[in-house]
Amino acid sequence: MTERRDVRIEVPVLARVEGEGALSLEVRDGRIERLQLRIYEPPRLFEKFLEGRGHEEIPDAVARICGICPVAYQMSAVAALEQAMGVGIDDWVRRMRRVFYCGEWLQSHALHIHLLAAPDFLGYDSVVEMAKGHPDLVRRGLRLQALGNDLIALFGGRSVHPVGACVGGFHHAPTVAAVAAMRTRLNDAQEDARALLDWALALPVPDSDQDFVSVALRHPQDYAMAEGCIVSDRGLDIGAEAFEAHFRELQVPHSTALHALLHDEPYMVGPLARLNLNHERLPEALRERLLAAGLRLPSRNPFHSLIARAAEIAFIVGEAARLLADYAEPPLPAAAVTPRAGMGFGATEAPRGLLWHRYEVDDAGHVRSARIVPPTSQNQARIEADLRQSLELLGLDQPDEALRLRGEQVIRSYDPCISCATHFLRLDVRRR
Amino acid sequence: MTRLAVIGIGSPFGGDRIAWSLIERLQHSRFASAGGMSFEVSDRPGPALLERLSGAERAILIDAVAGADEPAAWYAEDAFARLSAPLSGHAIGLAETLDLGRALGDLPALELLGLRLQPDGSAGPRACAAGLRLLIRRLRNLSG
């Protein structure tokens, strides 16, 4: 008979995640009595910073929200502002934004797989320890991450908080020579990307069979990145403007980031949700590679998020090269903007999942109000649900250290970006 | 192969830009045109620093430091990492990056130059001038 014991585990600072959070777990009589992913970073109030600022400032301002996914913030913001002010973009801008986004997925996914997640699966405390036993794996990850950074810098001027994006397009178009050099590097990187996917598919991951809702963008033809409808595997299919009618954010006492629910249920956003909903949009060879390895999609194992990231890297290295194949500098890298009052909505796929923005602007193009819903706050309730199921599956009678490690592994598999999530503070004032 | 890579680290804004200023002064100097030396800046590169260091026989890293005694000084690695860069959110700051490079066996010989920030975070003029003097003296020695 399994011993039933009380367990109390506190992980006061989660390692290898972006930002600062904690995990609290209390088990009594063999049941989880309390489980909380606690996010205690102070709220950053970014939406309020944006009020009153002109549309020209917004892409650079929102890029400051996150050092890992600045492109995502820029792309959701410009999409919303373009809708608000009736700005149309041409095919060159649409394609190059997708390339720009490929750079961000590549650097973020490569960072997460190699420096944050892989040590969990290979039994190391850190990437430094892992590098001694698996130097070629780490070097490959660093090469892919550097390529992603340079792809961001090609359009953004720099990889950290890039400054190249604007409403209507880009401030500057890369030269044909710079793009040709990048295309060569992308083609050369395809072998690294293929080898990474093979490694990920062979990696033993814990079994898990969970019934969760996947939410992501879906595009009629493409693997969705910066365009598409918001869909779920339970039949949701809406435009970005309908987000607030279906998704509800709520405050919980243990987090400075809001939790989000879809029709009052937790849901998953991010690479695995995207792959679950969009795997038919991947190139055939890549789909066959996943199938041949025995990956059944949609997957109900959240630990397959690492494979999803590796599959997306394999996809985007080829996708960026394809989109740059016939590159030519455009007459103008951005559409003209004539400010007008309006409301706009933008939803794009950040590396960690759906990132939704809403802006109301006045007739001078200044922001009157803003709302941002980042992927990590959307995943919070799902992470807590996953933790419950994963820890119960592991066995609550396991040693504390094993429970702690599995808990951290679950959280890290979502790659939470806690600093992004703490945007919001609801202040209730009661006056008597 | 670049014999010597000189890399200024930091944000392009505010006092943290001080290493950028130093590099910009040297990018058009006789050291840069002599060959064998590269001068570049890097905006808080994290592990991407290792890519920048790859291929160099020797590297000089320059960064702003807080709480230093001297306006500019050469530092041992542990003191430099402690004073120069706060941990990134992923806990992969300069110290961890250099540890990673060492674990991979990919680090060139390193020399670390710190430029002192004022208590308010601004860059003092003395730090830049003192850093430039130290760096030029070292480059002269290295170029024989």
Coordinates of C-alpha atoms in Angstrom, one line a residue:
Chain A
M1 CA 0.0 0.0 0.0
T2 CA 1.3 3.4 -0.9
E3 CA 2.3 5.5 2.0
R4 CA 0.2 8.7 2.4
R5 CA 2.1 11.6 3.8
D6 CA 1.8 15.3 4.1
V7 CA 4.0 17.2 1.7
R8 CA 4.8 20.9 1.7
I9 CA 7.1 22.1 -1.1
E10 CA 8.0 25.7 -1.7
V11 CA 10.2 26.6 -4.7
P12 CA 10.7 30.3 -3.8
V13 CA 12.4 31.3 -7.0
L14 CA 11.9 29.3 -10.2
A15 CA 15.1 28.8 -12.1
R16 CA 15.6 28.9 -15.9
V17 CA 12.4 30.9 -16.6
E18 CA 12.1 34.5 -17.8
G19 CA 11.2 36.6 -14.8
E20 CA 10.6 35.6 -11.2
G21 CA 7.9 33.3 -9.9
A22 CA 7.4 30.6 -7.3
L23 CA 5.6 27.3 -6.8
S24 CA 3.7 26.3 -3.7
L25 CA 2.4 22.8 -3.2
E26 CA 0.6 21.4 -0.2
V27 CA -0.5 17.7 -0.1
R28 CA -2.6 16.4 2.7
D29 CA -3.9 12.8 3.0
G30 CA -2.6 12.0 -0.4
R31 CA -4.4 14.8 -2.1
I32 CA -3.2 18.1 -3.4
E33 CA -4.8 20.7 -1.1
R34 CA -3.0 23.8 -2.5
L35 CA -1.1 24.3 -5.7
Q36 CA -0.1 27.7 -6.9
L37 CA 2.1 29.1 -9.5
R38 CA 2.9 32.4 -7.8
I39 CA 4.0 35.3 -9.8
Y40 CA 5.1 38.1 -7.6
E41 CA 7.0 40.5 -9.9
P42 CA 5.5 43.9 -9.5
P43 CA 3.0 44.9 -12.1
R44 CA 4.6 47.0 -14.9
L45 CA 1.5 48.9 -16.0
F46 CA 2.7 49.0 -19.6
E47 CA -0.8 49.7 -21.0
K48 CA -0.9 53.0 -19.0
F49 CA 2.5 54.0 -20.3
L50 CA 1.1 53.8 -23.9
E51 CA -1.8 56.1 -23.3
G52 CA -1.3 59.5 -25.0
R53 CA 1.6 58.3 -27.1
G54 CA 1.6 58.6 -30.9
H55 CA 1.3 55.6 -33.1
E56 CA 5.0 56.2 -34.2
E57 CA 6.2 55.5 -30.6
I58 CA 4.2 52.4 -29.9
P59 CA 6.3 49.7 -31.8
D60 CA 9.5 50.8 -30.0
A61 CA 7.7 51.1 -26.7
V62 CA 6.1 47.7 -26.7
A63 CA 9.3 46.1 -27.8
R64 CA 10.6 47.0 -24.4
I65 CA 8.1 44.8 -22.7
C66 CA 10.3 41.7 -23.3
G67 CA 13.9 41.1 -24.3
I68 CA 13.0 37.6 -25.6
C69 CA 9.9 38.3 -27.7
P70 CA 10.0 42.0 -28.7
V71 CA 9.1 41.2 -32.3
A72 CA 5.8 39.6 -31.2
Y73 CA 4.9 42.8 -29.3
Q74 CA 5.7 44.9 -32.3
M75 CA 3.8 42.7 -34.7
S76 CA 0.6 42.6 -32.6
A77 CA 0.8 46.3 -32.0
V78 CA 1.2 47.3 -35.6
A79 CA -1.5 45.0 -36.7
A80 CA -3.9 46.6 -34.2
L81 CA -2.9 50.1 -35.0
E82 CA -3.1 49.5 -38.8
Q83 CA -6.7 48.2 -38.3
A84 CA -7.6 51.2 -36.1
M85 CA -6.3 53.7 -38.6
G86 CA -7.3 51.9 -41.8
V87 CA -3.7 51.3 -43.0
G88 CA -3.3 48.7 -45.6
I89 CA 0.0 46.8 -46.0
D90 CA 1.4 45.4 -49.2
D91 CA 2.6 41.9 -49.9
W92 CA 6.3 42.8 -49.4
V93 CA 5.6 44.0 -45.9
R94 CA 3.5 41.0 -45.1
R95 CA 6.2 38.6 -46.3
M96 CA 9.1 40.4 -44.6
R97 CA 7.2 40.6 -41.3
R98 CA 6.9 36.9 -41.5
V99 CA 10.6 36.6 -42.0
F100 CA 11.2 39.0 -39.1
Y101 CA 9.0 36.8 -36.9
C102 CA 10.9 33.7 -38.0
G103 CA 14.0 35.3 -36.5
E104 CA 12.3 35.7 -33.1
W105 CA 10.9 32.2 -33.1
L106 CA 14.3 30.8 -34.0
Q107 CA 16.2 32.7 -31.3
S108 CA 13.6 32.1 -28.6
H109 CA 13.0 28.4 -29.3
A110 CA 16.8 27.7 -29.6
L111 CA 17.4 29.5 -26.3
H112 CA 14.6 27.6 -24.6
I113 CA 15.4 24.1 -25.9
H114 CA 19.1 24.2 -25.3
L115 CA 19.6 26.5 -22.3
L116 CA 16.4 26.1 -20.3
A117 CA 14.7 22.8 -21.1
A118 CA 17.3 20.3 -22.3
P119 CA 19.1 20.2 -18.9
D120 CA 15.8 18.9 -17.4
F121 CA 15.5 16.0 -19.8
L122 CA 19.2 15.1 -19.7
G123 CA 19.6 15.2 -16.0
Y124 CA 21.7 18.3 -15.5
D125 CA 21.2 21.3 -13.2
S126 CA 22.3 23.8 -15.8
V127 CA 23.4 24.3 -19.3
V128 CA 26.9 24.8 -18.1
E129 CA 27.0 21.3 -16.7
M130 CA 25.2 19.9 -19.7
A131 CA 27.8 21.5 -22.0
K132 CA 30.5 19.4 -20.6
G133 CA 28.7 16.2 -21.6
H134 CA 26.9 17.4 -24.7
P135 CA 29.1 20.2 -26.2
D136 CA 28.0 19.7 -29.8
L137 CA 24.3 19.9 -28.8
V138 CA 25.0 23.2 -27.0
R139 CA 27.1 24.6 -29.8
R140 CA 24.3 23.8 -32.3
G141 CA 21.8 25.6 -30.1
L142 CA 24.0 28.6 -29.8
R143 CA 24.5 28.7 -33.6
L144 CA 20.7 28.6 -34.2
Q145 CA 20.1 31.2 -31.6
A146 CA 22.7 33.5 -33.1
L147 CA 21.2 33.1 -36.5
G148 CA 17.8 34.0 -35.1
N149 CA 19.2 37.1 -33.5
D150 CA 20.9 38.2 -36.7
L151 CA 17.7 37.6 -38.7
I152 CA 15.9 39.9 -36.2
A153 CA 18.7 42.5 -36.6
L154 CA 18.4 42.3 -40.4
F155 CA 15.0 44.0 -40.2
G156 CA 15.1 45.5 -36.7
G157 CA 18.5 47.1 -36.7
R158 CA 19.4 45.1 -33.6
S159 CA 18.2 41.9 -32.0
V160 CA 17.5 43.2 -28.5
H161 CA 14.5 45.6 -28.5
P162 CA 14.7 46.0 -32.3
V163 CA 13.7 49.4 -33.8
G164 CA 13.0 48.6 -37.4
A165 CA 9.2 48.0 -37.3
C166 CA 6.6 50.8 -37.8
V167 CA 2.9 51.1 -38.5
G168 CA 2.7 50.3 -42.2
G169 CA 5.9 48.3 -42.5
F170 CA 9.5 48.9 -41.8
H171 CA 11.6 52.0 -41.4
H172 CA 14.3 50.5 -43.6
A173 CA 14.5 47.7 -46.1
P174 CA 17.6 45.4 -46.0
T175 CA 19.9 45.5 -49.0
V176 CA 19.9 42.7 -51.5
A177 CA 23.5 41.9 -50.6
A178 CA 22.6 41.6 -46.9
V179 CA 19.6 39.4 -47.6
A180 CA 21.7 37.2 -49.9
A181 CA 24.2 36.6 -47.1
M182 CA 21.4 35.8 -44.7
R183 CA 19.8 33.4 -47.2
T184 CA 23.1 31.5 -47.5
R185 CA 23.3 31.2 -43.7
L186 CA 19.7 30.0 -43.5
N187 CA 20.3 27.4 -46.2
D188 CA 23.4 26.2 -44.3
A189 CA 21.4 26.1 -41.0
Q190 CA 18.9 23.6 -42.4
E191 CA 21.2 20.7 -41.5
D192 CA 21.4 21.9 -37.9
A193 CA 17.6 22.3 -37.8
R194 CA 17.1 18.8 -39.1
A195 CA 19.5 17.3 -36.6
L196 CA 17.9 19.2 -33.8
L197 CA 14.5 17.8 -34.7
D198 CA 15.9 14.3 -34.9
W199 CA 17.4 14.8 -31.4
A200 CA 14.2 16.1 -30.0
L201 CA 12.1 13.3 -31.4
A202 CA 14.5 10.7 -29.9
L203 CA 14.5 12.4 -26.4
P204 CA 12.7 10.4 -23.8
V205 CA 10.0 12.6 -22.2
P206 CA 7.7 11.7 -19.4
D207 CA 4.4 10.1 -20.3
S208 CA 1.4 12.3 -19.9
D209 CA -2.1 12.1 -21.3
Q210 CA -4.1 15.3 -20.6
D211 CA -7.4 16.6 -21.9
F212 CA -6.6 20.3 -22.6
V213 CA -7.9 22.9 -24.9
S214 CA -5.4 24.2 -27.6
V215 CA -5.8 27.8 -28.8
A216 CA -3.8 29.3 -31.6
L217 CA -4.1 31.4 -34.8
R218 CA -5.0 29.6 -38.0
H219 CA -4.3 30.9 -41.5
P220 CA -6.1 29.5 -44.6
Q221 CA -2.8 28.4 -46.2
D222 CA 0.2 29.2 -44.0
Y223 CA 1.5 27.9 -40.7
A224 CA 0.1 30.9 -38.7
M225 CA 2.5 33.4 -37.3
A226 CA 1.3 37.0 -37.8
E227 CA -2.0 36.5 -39.4
G228 CA -5.1 34.4 -39.0
C229 CA -8.2 33.7 -37.0
I230 CA -8.1 32.6 -33.4
V231 CA -9.2 29.0 -33.2
S232 CA -9.4 26.2 -30.7
D233 CA -9.8 22.4 -30.9
R234 CA -13.3 22.8 -29.4
G235 CA -14.7 24.7 -32.3
L236 CA -13.8 28.3 -31.6
D237 CA -13.1 30.3 -34.8
I238 CA -13.1 34.1 -34.4
G239 CA -11.4 37.2 -35.5
A240 CA -9.1 39.1 -33.1
E241 CA -11.9 41.7 -32.5
A242 CA -14.1 39.0 -30.9
F243 CA -11.4 37.9 -28.3
E244 CA -13.0 39.7 -25.4
A245 CA -16.3 38.0 -26.0
H246 CA -14.9 34.6 -25.4
F247 CA -11.8 35.0 -23.2
R248 CA -12.0 36.3 -19.7
E249 CA -9.2 37.5 -17.5
L250 CA -9.4 37.3 -13.8
Q251 CA -7.2 38.1 -10.9
V252 CA -6.1 35.5 -8.4
P253 CA -4.6 36.4 -5.0
H254 CA -1.3 34.6 -5.6
S255 CA -0.3 36.3 -8.9
T256 CA 0.3 39.8 -10.1
A257 CA -0.4 38.5 -13.6
L258 CA -4.0 37.8 -14.6
H259 CA -5.3 34.3 -15.3
A260 CA -7.2 33.8 -18.6
L261 CA -10.0 31.4 -19.3
L262 CA -11.8 30.5 -22.5
H263 CA -15.4 29.9 -21.9
D264 CA -14.5 29.6 -18.2
E265 CA -11.9 26.8 -18.8
P266 CA -8.1 26.9 -18.8
Y267 CA -6.5 26.5 -22.2
M268 CA -3.0 26.2 -23.7
V269 CA -1.3 28.6 -26.1
G270 CA 2.2 28.1 -27.5
P271 CA 4.1 25.8 -29.7
L272 CA 2.3 22.6 -28.9
A273 CA -1.1 24.3 -29.2
R274 CA 0.0 25.7 -32.6
L275 CA 1.3 22.4 -33.8
N276 CA -1.9 20.6 -32.6
L277 CA -4.0 23.0 -34.6
N278 CA -1.8 23.7 -37.6
H279 CA 0.3 20.6 -38.3
E280 CA -1.5 20.2 -41.7
R281 CA 0.0 23.6 -42.7
L282 CA 3.6 22.3 -42.3
P283 CA 5.5 21.2 -45.4
E284 CA 4.8 17.6 -46.3
A285 CA 8.4 16.4 -45.6
L286 CA 8.2 17.8 -42.1
R287 CA 4.8 16.3 -41.5
E288 CA 6.1 12.9 -42.6
R289 CA 9.2 13.2 -40.4
L290 CA 7.0 13.8 -37.4
L291 CA 4.7 10.9 -38.3
A292 CA 7.6 8.6 -39.0
A293 CA 8.9 9.3 -35.5
G294 CA 5.6 8.2 -34.0
L295 CA 4.4 11.7 -32.9
R296 CA 0.6 11.5 -33.0
L297 CA -1.0 14.9 -33.5
P298 CA -2.8 16.5 -31.9
S299 CA -0.7 15.5 -28.9
R300 CA -2.2 15.3 -25.4
N301 CA 1.3 15.3 -23.7
P302 CA 2.4 18.8 -22.8
F303 CA 6.0 17.7 -22.6
H304 CA 5.8 17.4 -26.4
S305 CA 6.2 21.2 -26.4
L306 CA 9.9 20.7 -26.8
I307 CA 9.4 18.7 -29.9
A308 CA 7.0 21.3 -31.2
R309 CA 9.6 24.0 -30.8
A310 CA 12.2 21.8 -32.6
A311 CA 9.6 21.2 -35.4
E312 CA 8.9 24.9 -35.7
I313 CA 12.7 25.6 -35.9
A314 CA 12.9 23.1 -38.7
F315 CA 10.0 24.8 -40.4
I316 CA 11.0 28.5 -40.0
V317 CA 14.6 28.0 -41.1
G318 CA 13.3 26.8 -44.4
E319 CA 10.4 29.2 -44.4
A320 CA 12.6 32.3 -44.0
A321 CA 14.9 31.1 -46.8
R322 CA 11.9 30.6 -49.0
L323 CA 10.4 34.0 -48.3
L324 CA 13.8 35.7 -49.0
A325 CA 14.5 33.6 -52.2
D326 CA 13.3 36.3 -54.6
Y327 CA 14.0 39.3 -52.4
A328 CA 14.0 42.8 -53.9
E329 CA 14.1 46.1 -52.2
P330 CA 10.7 47.8 -52.4
P331 CA 10.2 51.4 -53.6
L332 CA 9.0 52.2 -50.0
P333 CA 9.4 49.8 -47.0
A334 CA 6.2 51.1 -45.4
A335 CA 2.7 52.2 -46.4
A336 CA 1.8 55.9 -45.7
V337 CA -0.1 56.4 -42.5
T338 CA -2.9 59.0 -42.3
P339 CA -4.0 59.0 -38.6
R340 CA -7.7 58.7 -37.9
A341 CA -9.7 57.8 -34.8
G342 CA -10.6 54.2 -34.4
M343 CA -10.3 50.9 -32.6
G344 CA -8.0 48.1 -33.7
F345 CA -7.2 44.5 -32.7
G346 CA -4.0 42.5 -33.3
A347 CA -3.4 38.9 -32.6
T348 CA -0.1 37.2 -33.6
E349 CA 1.8 34.1 -32.4
A350 CA 4.6 35.0 -30.0
P351 CA 7.1 32.2 -29.5
R352 CA 5.2 31.3 -26.3
G353 CA 1.7 31.6 -27.9
L354 CA -1.1 34.0 -28.8
L355 CA -0.4 37.7 -28.0
W356 CA -3.5 39.9 -28.3
H357 CA -3.5 43.7 -28.4
R358 CA -6.3 46.2 -28.6
Y359 CA -5.8 50.0 -29.1
E360 CA -8.2 52.9 -29.3
V361 CA -6.6 55.9 -31.0
D362 CA -7.8 59.5 -31.5
D363 CA -7.9 61.4 -34.8
A364 CA -4.2 62.3 -34.4
G365 CA -3.2 58.7 -34.0
H366 CA -2.5 59.0 -30.3
V367 CA -3.4 56.0 -28.1
R368 CA -6.5 56.6 -25.9
S369 CA -6.5 53.2 -24.4
A370 CA -4.6 49.9 -24.7
R371 CA -5.0 46.4 -23.6
I372 CA -2.4 43.6 -23.9
V373 CA -3.0 39.9 -23.2
P374 CA 0.3 38.0 -23.3
P375 CA 0.7 34.3 -23.7
T376 CA 2.1 33.6 -20.2
S377 CA -1.0 35.0 -18.4
Q378 CA -3.1 32.9 -20.7
N379 CA -1.2 29.7 -19.9
Q380 CA -1.1 30.3 -16.1
A381 CA -4.3 28.4 -15.3
R382 CA -3.3 25.6 -17.7
I383 CA 0.1 25.3 -16.0
E384 CA -1.5 24.9 -12.7
A385 CA -3.9 22.2 -14.1
D386 CA -0.9 20.5 -15.7
L387 CA 1.0 20.6 -12.5
R388 CA -1.9 18.9 -10.6
Q389 CA -2.1 16.1 -13.2
S390 CA 1.6 15.6 -13.7
L391 CA 2.4 15.4 -10.0
E392 CA -0.5 13.0 -9.4
L393 CA 0.7 10.9 -12.3
L394 CA 4.3 10.9 -10.9
G395 CA 2.9 9.9 -7.5
L396 CA 2.4 12.2 -4.6
D397 CA 4.3 9.7 -2.4
Q398 CA 7.5 10.4 -4.4
P399 CA 10.3 12.2 -2.5
D400 CA 10.0 16.0 -2.2
E401 CA 13.0 16.5 -4.5
A402 CA 11.4 14.4 -7.2
L403 CA 8.1 16.3 -6.9
R404 CA 10.0 19.6 -7.0
L405 CA 11.9 18.7 -10.1
R406 CA 8.9 17.4 -11.9
G407 CA 7.0 20.6 -11.0
E408 CA 9.8 22.8 -12.3
Q409 CA 10.0 20.7 -15.5
V410 CA 6.3 21.1 -16.1
I411 CA 6.5 24.9 -15.6
R412 CA 9.6 25.3 -17.8
S413 CA 8.0 23.3 -20.6
Y414 CA 5.6 26.2 -21.1
D415 CA 8.6 28.6 -21.2
P416 CA 6.7 31.1 -19.1
C417 CA 7.8 34.7 -19.7
I418 CA 6.8 36.1 -16.3
S419 CA 8.1 39.6 -16.9
C420 CA 5.7 39.8 -19.9
A421 CA 2.8 38.6 -17.9
T422 CA 2.8 41.2 -15.1
H423 CA 1.3 44.1 -17.0
F424 CA -1.8 44.6 -15.0
L425 CA -2.9 45.8 -11.7
R426 CA -6.6 46.0 -10.8
L427 CA -7.1 48.5 -8.1
D428 CA -10.4 48.3 -6.2
V429 CA -11.2 51.4 -4.1
R430 CA -14.0 51.2 -1.6
R431 CA -15.1 54.5 0.0
R432 CA -17.5 54.6 2.8
Chain B
M1 CA 41.3 34.6 -37.9
T2 CA 40.9 37.7 -35.8
R3 CA 43.9 37.8 -33.5
L4 CA 42.2 40.2 -31.1
A5 CA 38.5 40.9 -30.7
V6 CA 37.7 44.0 -28.7
I7 CA 34.0 44.0 -27.7
G8 CA 32.1 46.7 -25.8
I9 CA 29.1 45.3 -24.0
G10 CA 26.0 47.2 -22.8
S11 CA 22.8 48.9 -23.7
P12 CA 23.1 51.6 -26.4
F13 CA 21.4 54.0 -24.1
G14 CA 22.2 55.8 -20.9
G15 CA 25.3 55.3 -18.8
D16 CA 25.5 51.7 -19.9
R17 CA 26.5 53.0 -23.3
I18 CA 30.0 54.0 -22.1
A19 CA 31.6 50.9 -23.6
W20 CA 30.0 51.8 -26.9
S21 CA 31.6 55.2 -26.8
L22 CA 35.0 53.7 -26.3
I23 CA 34.7 51.3 -29.1
E24 CA 33.4 54.0 -31.5
R25 CA 36.5 56.0 -30.8
L26 CA 38.7 53.1 -31.8
Q27 CA 36.8 51.8 -34.8
H28 CA 38.5 54.4 -37.0
S29 CA 41.9 54.4 -35.3
R30 CA 45.2 53.0 -36.6
F31 CA 44.6 49.9 -34.5
A32 CA 41.5 49.1 -36.5
S33 CA 43.2 49.7 -39.9
A34 CA 46.3 47.8 -39.0
G35 CA 44.4 44.5 -39.3
G36 CA 44.3 41.5 -36.9
M37 CA 42.0 43.4 -34.5
S38 CA 38.3 43.9 -34.6
F39 CA 36.3 46.4 -32.6
E40 CA 32.6 45.9 -32.1
V41 CA 29.8 46.6 -29.7
S42 CA 27.2 44.2 -28.4
D43 CA 23.9 45.0 -26.8
R44 CA 23.7 42.7 -23.7
P45 CA 24.4 39.6 -25.8
G46 CA 23.9 36.8 -23.3
P47 CA 25.1 33.5 -24.6
A48 CA 25.4 35.1 -28.1
L49 CA 28.6 36.6 -26.8
L50 CA 30.2 33.2 -27.4
E51 CA 29.4 33.5 -31.1
R52 CA 31.2 36.9 -31.1
L53 CA 34.2 35.4 -29.4
S54 CA 34.5 32.4 -31.7
G55 CA 37.5 32.5 -33.9
A56 CA 39.4 35.0 -31.8
E57 CA 42.7 34.1 -30.2
R58 CA 42.3 36.8 -27.6
A59 CA 39.5 39.1 -26.6
I60 CA 39.1 42.2 -24.5
L61 CA 35.6 42.7 -23.1
I62 CA 34.7 46.2 -22.0
D63 CA 31.6 46.9 -19.8
A64 CA 30.3 49.5 -17.4
V65 CA 30.8 48.5 -13.8
A66 CA 29.0 49.8 -10.7
G67 CA 30.6 50.4 -7.3
A68 CA 34.1 50.3 -8.6
D69 CA 37.0 52.1 -6.9
E70 CA 38.8 53.3 -10.0
P71 CA 37.3 55.2 -13.0
A72 CA 38.7 52.4 -15.2
A73 CA 40.6 49.2 -14.4
W74 CA 41.4 45.7 -15.5
Y75 CA 39.5 43.1 -13.6
A76 CA 39.7 39.4 -12.7
E77 CA 36.8 37.5 -14.2
D78 CA 34.8 36.9 -11.0
A79 CA 34.9 40.6 -10.0
F80 CA 34.1 41.8 -13.5
A81 CA 31.1 39.5 -13.8
R82 CA 29.9 40.5 -10.4
L83 CA 30.2 44.3 -11.0
S84 CA 29.3 44.5 -14.6
A85 CA 26.1 42.7 -15.5
P86 CA 23.0 42.0 -13.5
L87 CA 21.6 38.5 -14.1
S88 CA 19.3 38.3 -17.1
G89 CA 15.8 37.0 -16.5
H90 CA 17.0 33.6 -17.7
A91 CA 19.8 33.7 -15.2
I92 CA 22.3 33.7 -18.1
G93 CA 24.4 36.8 -17.5
L94 CA 28.0 37.4 -18.3
A95 CA 29.4 35.1 -15.6
E96 CA 27.2 32.2 -16.8
T97 CA 28.0 32.9 -20.4
L98 CA 31.8 32.8 -19.7
D99 CA 31.3 29.6 -17.6
L100 CA 29.4 28.1 -20.6
G101 CA 32.2 29.1 -23.0
R102 CA 34.7 27.5 -20.7
A103 CA 32.7 24.3 -20.4
L104 CA 32.7 24.1 -24.2
G105 CA 36.4 24.8 -24.3
D106 CA 35.7 27.7 -26.7
L107 CA 36.9 30.7 -24.8
P108 CA 39.8 32.7 -26.1
A109 CA 42.3 34.4 -23.7
L110 CA 40.2 37.1 -22.0
E111 CA 41.0 40.5 -20.6
L112 CA 38.3 42.5 -18.9
L113 CA 38.2 46.2 -18.7
G114 CA 35.6 47.9 -16.5
L115 CA 34.5 51.5 -16.8
R116 CA 33.0 52.9 -13.6
L117 CA 29.4 54.3 -13.6
Q118 CA 28.4 57.1 -11.3
P119 CA 26.1 56.3 -8.4
D120 CA 23.1 57.7 -10.4
G121 CA 23.9 55.3 -13.3
S122 CA 25.4 57.9 -15.6
A123 CA 28.8 57.6 -17.2
G124 CA 31.4 59.9 -15.9
P125 CA 33.8 61.6 -18.3
R126 CA 36.8 60.4 -16.3
A127 CA 35.9 56.7 -16.8
C128 CA 35.8 57.0 -20.6
A129 CA 39.1 58.9 -20.7
A130 CA 40.8 56.6 -18.2
G131 CA 39.5 53.5 -20.0
L132 CA 40.7 54.8 -23.3
R133 CA 44.2 55.4 -21.9
L134 CA 44.4 51.8 -20.5
L135 CA 43.1 50.3 -23.6
I136 CA 45.4 52.1 -26.0
R137 CA 48.4 51.2 -23.8
R138 CA 47.3 47.6 -23.9
L139 CA 46.7 47.6 -27.6
R140 CA 50.2 49.0 -28.2
N141 CA 51.7 46.3 -26.1
L142 CA 49.8 43.6 -28.0
S143 CA 50.6 45.0 -31.4
G144 CA 54.3 44.9 -30.5

